[in-house]
PDB file of C-alpha atoms in Angstrom:
ATOM      1  CA  MET A   1      80.498  82.787  18.218  1.00  0.00           C
ATOM      2  CA  ASN A   2      81.966  79.259  18.466  1.00  0.00           C
ATOM      3  CA  VAL A   3      85.326  80.181  18.378  1.00  0.00           C
ATOM      4  CA  PHE A   4      85.450  81.957  21.795  1.00  0.00           C
ATOM      5  CA  LYS A   5      83.363  79.625  23.296  1.00  0.00           C
ATOM      6  CA  ARG A   6      85.550  76.478  22.919  1.00  0.00           C
ATOM      7  CA  VAL A   7      88.687  78.346  24.141  1.00  0.00           C
ATOM      8  CA  ARG A   8      87.417  80.256  26.792  1.00  0.00           C
ATOM      9  CA  ASP A   9      85.431  76.661  28.329  1.00  0.00           C
ATOM     10  CA  ILE A  10      88.790  74.988  27.536  1.00  0.00           C
ATOM     11  CA  THR A  11      91.373  76.946  28.734  1.00  0.00           C
ATOM     12  CA  VAL A  12      90.273  79.846  30.373  1.00  0.00           C
ATOM     13  CA  ALA A  13      87.620  78.215  33.102  1.00  0.00           C
ATOM     14  CA  THR A  14      90.000  75.759  34.109  1.00  0.00           C
ATOM     15  CA  LEU A  15      93.669  77.570  33.732  1.00  0.00           C
ATOM     16  CA  ASN A  16      93.715  78.670  37.512  1.00  0.00           C
ATOM     17  CA  GLU A  17      92.995  75.053  38.214  1.00  0.00           C
ATOM     18  CA  ARG A  18      95.926  73.603  35.906  1.00  0.00           C
ATOM     19  CA  LEU A  19      97.882  75.741  36.860  1.00  0.00           C
ATOM     20  CA  GLU A  20      97.617  74.615  40.732  1.00  0.00           C
ATOM     21  CA  GLN A  21      98.225  71.379  39.805  1.00  0.00           C
ATOM     22  CA  SER A  22     100.895  71.375  36.899  1.00  0.00           C
ATOM     23  CA  GLN A  23     104.274  70.566  37.638  1.00  0.00           C
ATOM     24  CA  ASP A  24     105.468  72.811  34.897  1.00  0.00           C
ATOM     25  CA  PRO A  25     103.373  75.756  34.936  1.00  0.00           C
ATOM     26  CA  VAL A  26     105.648  77.641  32.487  1.00  0.00           C
ATOM     27  CA  ARG A  27     104.765  75.028  30.007  1.00  0.00           C
ATOM     28  CA  MET A  28     100.872  75.297  30.817  1.00  0.00           C
ATOM     29  CA  ILE A  29     100.826  78.603  30.227  1.00  0.00           C
ATOM     30  CA  ASP A  30     102.717  78.433  26.711  1.00  0.00           C
ATOM     31  CA  GLN A  31     100.271  76.246  25.572  1.00  0.00           C
ATOM     32  CA  PHE A  32      97.270  78.484  26.874  1.00  0.00           C
ATOM     33  CA  LEU A  33      98.718  81.523  24.481  1.00  0.00           C
ATOM     34  CA  LEU A  34      99.011  79.019  21.936  1.00  0.00           C
ATOM     35  CA  ASP A  35      95.329  78.061  21.812  1.00  0.00           C
ATOM     36  CA  THR A  36      94.592  81.623  22.462  1.00  0.00           C
ATOM     37  CA  ARG A  37      96.928  82.839  19.392  1.00  0.00           C
ATOM     38  CA  ARG A  38      95.231  80.521  17.530  1.00  0.00           C
ATOM     39  CA  ALA A  39      91.726  82.255  18.553  1.00  0.00           C
ATOM     40  CA  ILE A  40      92.674  85.296  18.062  1.00  0.00           C
ATOM     41  CA  THR A  41      93.587  84.885  14.419  1.00  0.00           C
ATOM     42  CA  GLU A  42      90.516  82.979  13.597  1.00  0.00           C
ATOM     43  CA  ALA A  43      88.686  85.683  15.371  1.00  0.00           C
ATOM     44  CA  GLU A  44      90.493  88.173  13.603  1.00  0.00           C
ATOM     45  CA  GLN A  45      90.016  86.470   9.920  1.00  0.00           C
ATOM     46  CA  LEU A  46      86.048  85.838  11.376  1.00  0.00           C
ATOM     47  CA  GLN A  47      86.253  89.818  11.740  1.00  0.00           C
ATOM     48  CA  ASN A  48      87.146  90.139   8.087  1.00  0.00           C
ATOM     49  CA  HIS A  49      84.637  88.408   7.044  1.00  0.00           C
ATOM     50  CA  VAL A  50      81.424  89.507   8.923  1.00  0.00           C
ATOM     51  CA  THR A  51      83.254  93.340   8.266  1.00  0.00           C
ATOM     52  CA  GLN A  52      83.164  92.830   4.109  1.00  0.00           C
ATOM     53  CA  HIS A  53      79.851  90.957   4.583  1.00  0.00           C
ATOM     54  CA  THR A  54      78.492  94.439   6.559  1.00  0.00           C
ATOM     55  CA  ARG A  55      79.773  96.207   3.844  1.00  0.00           C
ATOM     56  CA  GLN A  56      78.142  94.279   1.172  1.00  0.00           C
ATOM     57  CA  LEU A  57      74.633  94.171   3.146  1.00  0.00           C
ATOM     58  CA  LYS A  58      74.967  98.622   3.439  1.00  0.00           C
ATOM     59  CA  GLN A  59      75.486  98.832  -0.339  1.00  0.00           C
ATOM     60  CA  HIS A  60      72.700  96.585  -0.910  1.00  0.00           C
ATOM     61  CA  VAL A  61      70.869  98.963   1.682  1.00  0.00           C
ATOM     62  CA  ASP A  62      71.893 102.163   0.082  1.00  0.00           C
ATOM     63  CA  GLN A  63      71.159 100.865  -3.849  1.00  0.00           C
ATOM     64  CA  ALA A  64      67.232  99.568  -2.531  1.00  0.00           C
ATOM     65  CA  SER A  65      66.760 102.933  -1.246  1.00  0.00           C
ATOM     66  CA  ALA A  66      68.371 105.337  -3.675  1.00  0.00           C
ATOM     67  CA  MET A  67      66.370 102.929  -6.656  1.00  0.00           C
ATOM     68  CA  ARG A  68      63.198 103.383  -3.969  1.00  0.00           C
ATOM     69  CA  GLN A  69      63.981 107.339  -4.136  1.00  0.00           C
ATOM     70  CA  LYS A  70      64.225 107.499  -7.966  1.00  0.00           C
ATOM     71  CA  ARG A  71      61.337 105.159  -8.229  1.00  0.00           C
ATOM     72  CA  GLU A  72      58.823 107.495  -6.453  1.00  0.00           C
ATOM     73  CA  GLU A  73      60.266 110.559  -8.250  1.00  0.00           C
ATOM     74  CA  GLN A  74      59.523 108.850 -11.605  1.00  0.00           C
ATOM     75  CA  ALA A  75      56.042 108.126  -9.949  1.00  0.00           C
ATOM     76  CA  MET A  76      55.629 111.798  -9.401  1.00  0.00           C
ATOM     77  CA  LEU A  77      56.870 113.121 -12.987  1.00  0.00           C
ATOM     78  CA  ALA A  78      54.626 110.211 -14.524  1.00  0.00           C
ATOM     79  CA  LEU A  79      51.715 112.126 -12.728  1.00  0.00           C
ATOM     80  CA  GLN A  80      52.421 115.336 -13.612  1.00  0.00           C
ATOM     81  CA  ALA A  81      52.311 114.787 -17.255  1.00  0.00           C
ATOM     82  CA  GLU A  82      49.103 112.511 -16.401  1.00  0.00           C
ATOM     83  CA  GLU A  83      50.768 109.455 -17.782  1.00  0.00           C
ATOM     84  CA  GLU A  84      49.057 107.224 -14.823  1.00  0.00           C
ATOM     85  CA  ASP A  85      50.220 103.977 -16.189  1.00  0.00           C
ATOM     86  CA  LEU A  86      53.379 104.901 -16.001  1.00  0.00           C
ATOM     87  CA  ALA A  87      52.827 106.185 -12.607  1.00  0.00           C
ATOM     88  CA  ARG A  88      51.603 103.124 -11.511  1.00  0.00           C
ATOM     89  CA  MET A  89      54.545 100.689 -12.859  1.00  0.00           C
ATOM     90  CA  ALA A  90      57.014 103.283 -11.467  1.00  0.00           C
ATOM     91  CA  LEU A  91      55.356 103.182  -7.848  1.00  0.00           C
ATOM     92  CA  GLN A  92      54.718  98.994  -8.525  1.00  0.00           C
ATOM     93  CA  GLU A  93      59.077  98.992  -8.844  1.00  0.00           C
ATOM     94  CA  LYS A  94      59.409 101.907  -5.579  1.00  0.00           C
ATOM     95  CA  VAL A  95      57.180  98.944  -3.302  1.00  0.00           C
ATOM     96  CA  MET A  96      59.288  96.393  -4.479  1.00  0.00           C
ATOM     97  CA  TYR A  97      62.722  97.991  -3.459  1.00  0.00           C
ATOM     98  CA  GLU A  98      61.331  99.515  -0.690  1.00  0.00           C
ATOM     99  CA  GLU A  99      60.998  95.544   0.327  1.00  0.00           C
ATOM    100  CA  LYS A 100      64.213  94.909  -0.568  1.00  0.00           C
ATOM    101  CA  GLU A 101      65.241  97.780   1.533  1.00  0.00           C
ATOM    102  CA  ASN A 102      63.485  96.701   4.203  1.00  0.00           C
ATOM    103  CA  GLN A 103      64.687  93.164   4.047  1.00  0.00           C
ATOM    104  CA  TYR A 104      68.461  94.565   3.853  1.00  0.00           C
ATOM    105  CA  SER A 105      68.606  96.865   6.419  1.00  0.00           C
ATOM    106  CA  GLU A 106      67.033  94.032   9.076  1.00  0.00           C
ATOM    107  CA  LEU A 107      69.986  91.698   7.987  1.00  0.00           C
ATOM    108  CA  LEU A 108      72.385  94.774   8.301  1.00  0.00           C
ATOM    109  CA  ASP A 109      71.344  95.465  11.378  1.00  0.00           C
ATOM    110  CA  GLN A 110      71.542  91.518  12.403  1.00  0.00           C
ATOM    111  CA  ASN A 111      75.126  91.827  11.073  1.00  0.00           C
ATOM    112  CA  THR A 112      76.193  95.094  12.380  1.00  0.00           C
ATOM    113  CA  GLU A 113      75.537  93.376  15.725  1.00  0.00           C
ATOM    114  CA  ALA A 114      77.347  90.079  15.270  1.00  0.00           C
ATOM    115  CA  LEU A 115      80.297  92.607  14.423  1.00  0.00           C
ATOM    116  CA  ARG A 116      79.927  94.358  17.654  1.00  0.00           C
ATOM    117  CA  GLU A 117      80.270  91.254  18.952  1.00  0.00           C
ATOM    118  CA  VAL A 118      82.893  89.837  17.168  1.00  0.00           C
ATOM    119  CA  GLN A 119      84.799  93.100  18.192  1.00  0.00           C
ATOM    120  CA  ALA A 120      83.909  92.658  21.984  1.00  0.00           C
ATOM    121  CA  GLN A 121      84.847  89.327  21.919  1.00  0.00           C
ATOM    122  CA  LEU A 122      88.519  89.236  20.159  1.00  0.00           C
ATOM    123  CA  ASN A 123      88.943  92.474  22.365  1.00  0.00           C
ATOM    124  CA  THR A 124      88.516  90.069  25.335  1.00  0.00           C
ATOM    125  CA  LEU A 125      90.589  87.343  23.723  1.00  0.00           C
ATOM    126  CA  LYS A 126      93.390  89.689  23.476  1.00  0.00           C
ATOM    127  CA  SER A 127      93.162  91.533  27.083  1.00  0.00           C
ATOM    128  CA  GLU A 128      93.508  87.679  28.303  1.00  0.00           C
ATOM    129  CA  TYR A 129      96.270  86.586  26.245  1.00  0.00           C
ATOM    130  CA  GLN A 130      98.385  89.786  27.577  1.00  0.00           C
ATOM    131  CA  ALA A 131      97.168  89.075  31.405  1.00  0.00           C
ATOM    132  CA  VAL A 132      98.287  85.458  30.906  1.00  0.00           C
ATOM    133  CA  TYR A 133     101.442  86.648  28.830  1.00  0.00           C
ATOM    134  CA  SER A 134     102.512  89.030  32.025  1.00  0.00           C
ATOM    135  CA  LYS A 135     101.899  86.133  34.513  1.00  0.00           C
ATOM    136  CA  ARG A 136     103.817  83.560  32.441  1.00  0.00           C
ATOM    137  CA  GLU A 137     106.663  85.846  32.558  1.00  0.00           C
ATOM    138  CA  TYR A 138     106.320  85.852  36.304  1.00  0.00           C
ATOM    139  CA  TYR A 139     106.186  82.427  36.576  1.00  0.00           C
ATOM    140  CA  TYR A 140     109.302  81.801  34.447  1.00  0.00           C
ATOM    141  CA  ALA A 141     110.989  84.486  36.404  1.00  0.00           C
ATOM    142  CA  ARG A 142     110.078  82.010  39.677  1.00  0.00           C
ATOM    143  CA  MET A 143     110.847  78.651  37.991  1.00  0.00           C
ATOM    144  CA  GLU A 144     114.332  80.246  36.966  1.00  0.00           C
ATOM    145  CA  THR A 145     115.016  81.607  40.592  1.00  0.00           C
ATOM    146  CA  LEU A 146     114.343  77.806  41.995  1.00  0.00           C
ATOM    147  CA  ARG A 147     116.176  75.785  39.416  1.00  0.00           C
ATOM    148  CA  LEU A 148     119.090  78.297  40.536  1.00  0.00           C
ATOM    149  CA  GLN A 149     118.957  77.739  43.531  1.00  0.00           C
ATOM    150  CA  GLN A 150     118.880  73.858  43.031  1.00  0.00           C
ATOM    151  CA  GLN A 151     121.939  74.468  41.032  1.00  0.00           C
ATOM    152  CA  MET A 152     123.425  76.354  43.842  1.00  0.00           C
ATOM    153  CA  ASN A 153     122.251  73.677  46.457  1.00  0.00           C
ATOM    154  CA  ARG A 154     123.646  70.620  44.473  1.00  0.00           C
ATOM    155  CA  ARG A 155     126.733  72.552  43.778  1.00  0.00           C
ATOM    156  CA  PHE A 156     127.777  73.884  47.053  1.00  0.00           C
ATOM    157  CA  GLY A 157     125.591  72.562  49.266  1.00  0.00           C
ATOM    158  CA  ASN A 158     128.247  68.941  48.912  1.00  0.00           C
ATOM    159  CA  ALA A 159     131.653  70.739  49.432  1.00  0.00           C
ATOM    160  CA  VAL A 160     130.462  72.883  52.191  1.00  0.00           C
ATOM    161  CA  GLN A 161     129.649  69.486  53.862  1.00  0.00           C
ATOM    162  CA  SER A 162     132.045  67.348  53.266  1.00  0.00           C
ATOM    163  CA  THR A 163     135.109  69.651  53.272  1.00  0.00           C
ATOM    164  CA  PRO A 164     135.245  70.019  57.058  1.00  0.00           C
ATOM    165  CA  GLN A 165     135.103  65.856  57.385  1.00  0.00           C
ATOM    166  CA  ALA A 166     137.995  65.543  54.327  1.00  0.00           C
ATOM    167  CA  PHE A 167     140.058  67.737  56.370  1.00  0.00           C
ATOM    168  CA  GLY A 168     139.373  66.213  59.570  1.00  0.00           C
ATOM    169  CA  ARG A 169     140.471  63.376  58.397  1.00  0.00           C
ATOM    170  CA  LEU A 170     143.482  64.434  56.742  1.00  0.00           C
ATOM    171  CA  GLU A 171     143.844  66.076  60.277  1.00  0.00           C
ATOM    172  CA  ASP A 172     143.961  62.712  61.767  1.00  0.00           C
ATOM    173  CA  ARG A 173     145.867  61.193  59.758  1.00  0.00           C
ATOM    174  CA  ILE A 174     148.710  64.122  60.148  1.00  0.00           C
ATOM    175  CA  SER A 175     148.894  63.350  63.681  1.00  0.00           C
ATOM    176  CA  ASP A 176     149.216  59.347  63.724  1.00  0.00           C
ATOM    177  CA  TRP A 177     151.937  60.075  61.429  1.00  0.00           C
ATOM    178  CA  GLU A 178     153.684  62.708  63.740  1.00  0.00           C
ATOM    179  CA  ILE A 179     152.646  60.127  66.395  1.00  0.00           C
ATOM    180  CA  GLU A 180     154.598  57.285  64.952  1.00  0.00           C
ATOM    181  CA  ALA A 181     157.631  59.621  63.692  1.00  0.00           C
ATOM    182  CA  LYS A 182     157.448  60.928  67.680  1.00  0.00           C
ATOM    183  CA  ALA A 183     157.871  57.852  68.577  1.00  0.00           C
ATOM    184  CA  LEU A 184     160.332  56.052  66.456  1.00  0.00           C
ATOM    185  CA  ARG A 185     162.472  59.166  67.161  1.00  0.00           C
ATOM    186  CA  ASP A 186     162.509  58.470  70.741  1.00  0.00           C
ATOM    187  CA  LEU A 187     163.055  54.571  70.288  1.00  0.00           C
ATOM    188  CA  ARG A 188     166.274  55.559  68.653  1.00  0.00           C
ATOM    189  CA  ASN A 189     167.374  58.593  70.524  1.00  0.00           C
ATOM    190  CA  GLY A 190     166.629  56.977  73.846  1.00  0.00           C
ATOM    191  CA  ASP A 191     168.742  56.515  76.337  1.00  0.00           C
ATOM    192  CA  SER A 192     167.097  53.005  77.757  1.00  0.00           C
ATOM    193  CA  TYR A 193     168.302  51.494  73.992  1.00  0.00           C
ATOM    194  CA  SER A 194     171.601  49.978  73.513  1.00  0.00           C
ATOM    195  CA  SER A 195     172.693  48.076  70.492  1.00  0.00           C
ATOM    196  CA  GLY A 196     173.848  43.961  70.150  1.00  0.00           C
ATOM    197  CA  SER A 197     172.920  41.602  72.850  1.00  0.00           C
ATOM    198  CA  GLY A 198     173.956  44.228  75.887  1.00  0.00           C
ATOM    199  CA  THR A 199     171.824  44.336  79.368  1.00  0.00           C
ATOM    200  CA  THR A 200     169.406  46.511  80.466  1.00  0.00           C
ATOM    201  CA  ASN A 201     169.280  47.194  84.628  1.00  0.00           C
ATOM    202  CA  GLY A 202     170.810  43.703  84.547  1.00  0.00           C
ATOM    203  CA  VAL A 203     168.508  41.416  81.860  1.00  0.00           C
ATOM    204  CA  SER A 204     169.515  40.753  78.950  1.00  0.00           C
ATOM    205  CA  LEU A 205     168.197  41.809  75.298  1.00  0.00           C
ATOM    206  CA  ASP A 206     168.886  38.724  74.029  1.00  0.00           C
ATOM    207  CA  GLU A 207     166.503  37.395  76.516  1.00  0.00           C
ATOM    208  CA  GLU A 208     163.974  39.904  76.090  1.00  0.00           C
ATOM    209  CA  LEU A 209     164.071  39.750  72.845  1.00  0.00           C
ATOM    210  CA  GLU A 210     163.075  35.613  73.461  1.00  0.00           C
ATOM    211  CA  ARG A 211     160.871  36.368  75.772  1.00  0.00           C
ATOM    212  CA  LEU A 212     158.869  38.858  73.208  1.00  0.00           C
ATOM    213  CA  ARG A 213     159.214  36.641  70.608  1.00  0.00           C
ATOM    214  CA  ARG A 214     157.294  33.868  72.298  1.00  0.00           C
ATOM    215  CA  LYS A 215     155.041  36.228  73.176  1.00  0.00           C
ATOM    216  CA  LEU A 216     154.050  37.345  70.150  1.00  0.00           C
ATOM    217  CA  ASP A 217     153.940  33.728  69.197  1.00  0.00           C
ATOM    218  CA  ALA A 218     151.269  33.003  72.037  1.00  0.00           C
ATOM    219  CA  ASP A 219     149.313  35.761  70.834  1.00  0.00           C
ATOM    220  CA  ARG A 220     149.119  34.456  67.438  1.00  0.00           C
ATOM    221  CA  LYS A 221     148.171  30.630  68.471  1.00  0.00           C
ATOM    222  CA  GLU A 222     145.238  32.534  70.788  1.00  0.00           C
ATOM    223  CA  GLU A 223     143.688  34.621  67.353  1.00  0.00           C
TER     224      GLU A 223
END
């Protein structure tokens, strides 16, 4: 049957290969399931047509068989009544119905075999559909697990790596502030500092300030 051969040749024979190459196996399986579902629907319609035709052929066989038996009985009665002409006519029709019965019986046998094939192929399609549907559930679960893992990596990966670095930089800044504050505090409260233009160890503060200014000016020129 073309309906089965088309689906099996295009999808089933290459499904595993396509799954290995596909970046989205769930999508590939969904397409297969869609094609198989269509094939099952077509097969069920074909099965109904074959079944209906089989019934019709069976009716023809039964009718021909009944008429054959009836004409044979009529021929027997005609002979008993010594009506040979009527007996011959009945036998001629009996032969005709017998031939008709044989012809329809042959067609019925062929159609019955076709019906068995349709039913077998339909059962195969339904079985494959269920098997692949189960595989689809498995692949969907795997893809969902992978997607959630990737989300977790994006959400928490950077945070785990950047948080220590951020706190490290903050620690350095606070340490710098503490050192600077301590230096200013020591400078303000130190014994070596006196306000105004006094002297320290015999050196005029004004002279020291002037020396530092000259040093700064020299450093700026060198830059």
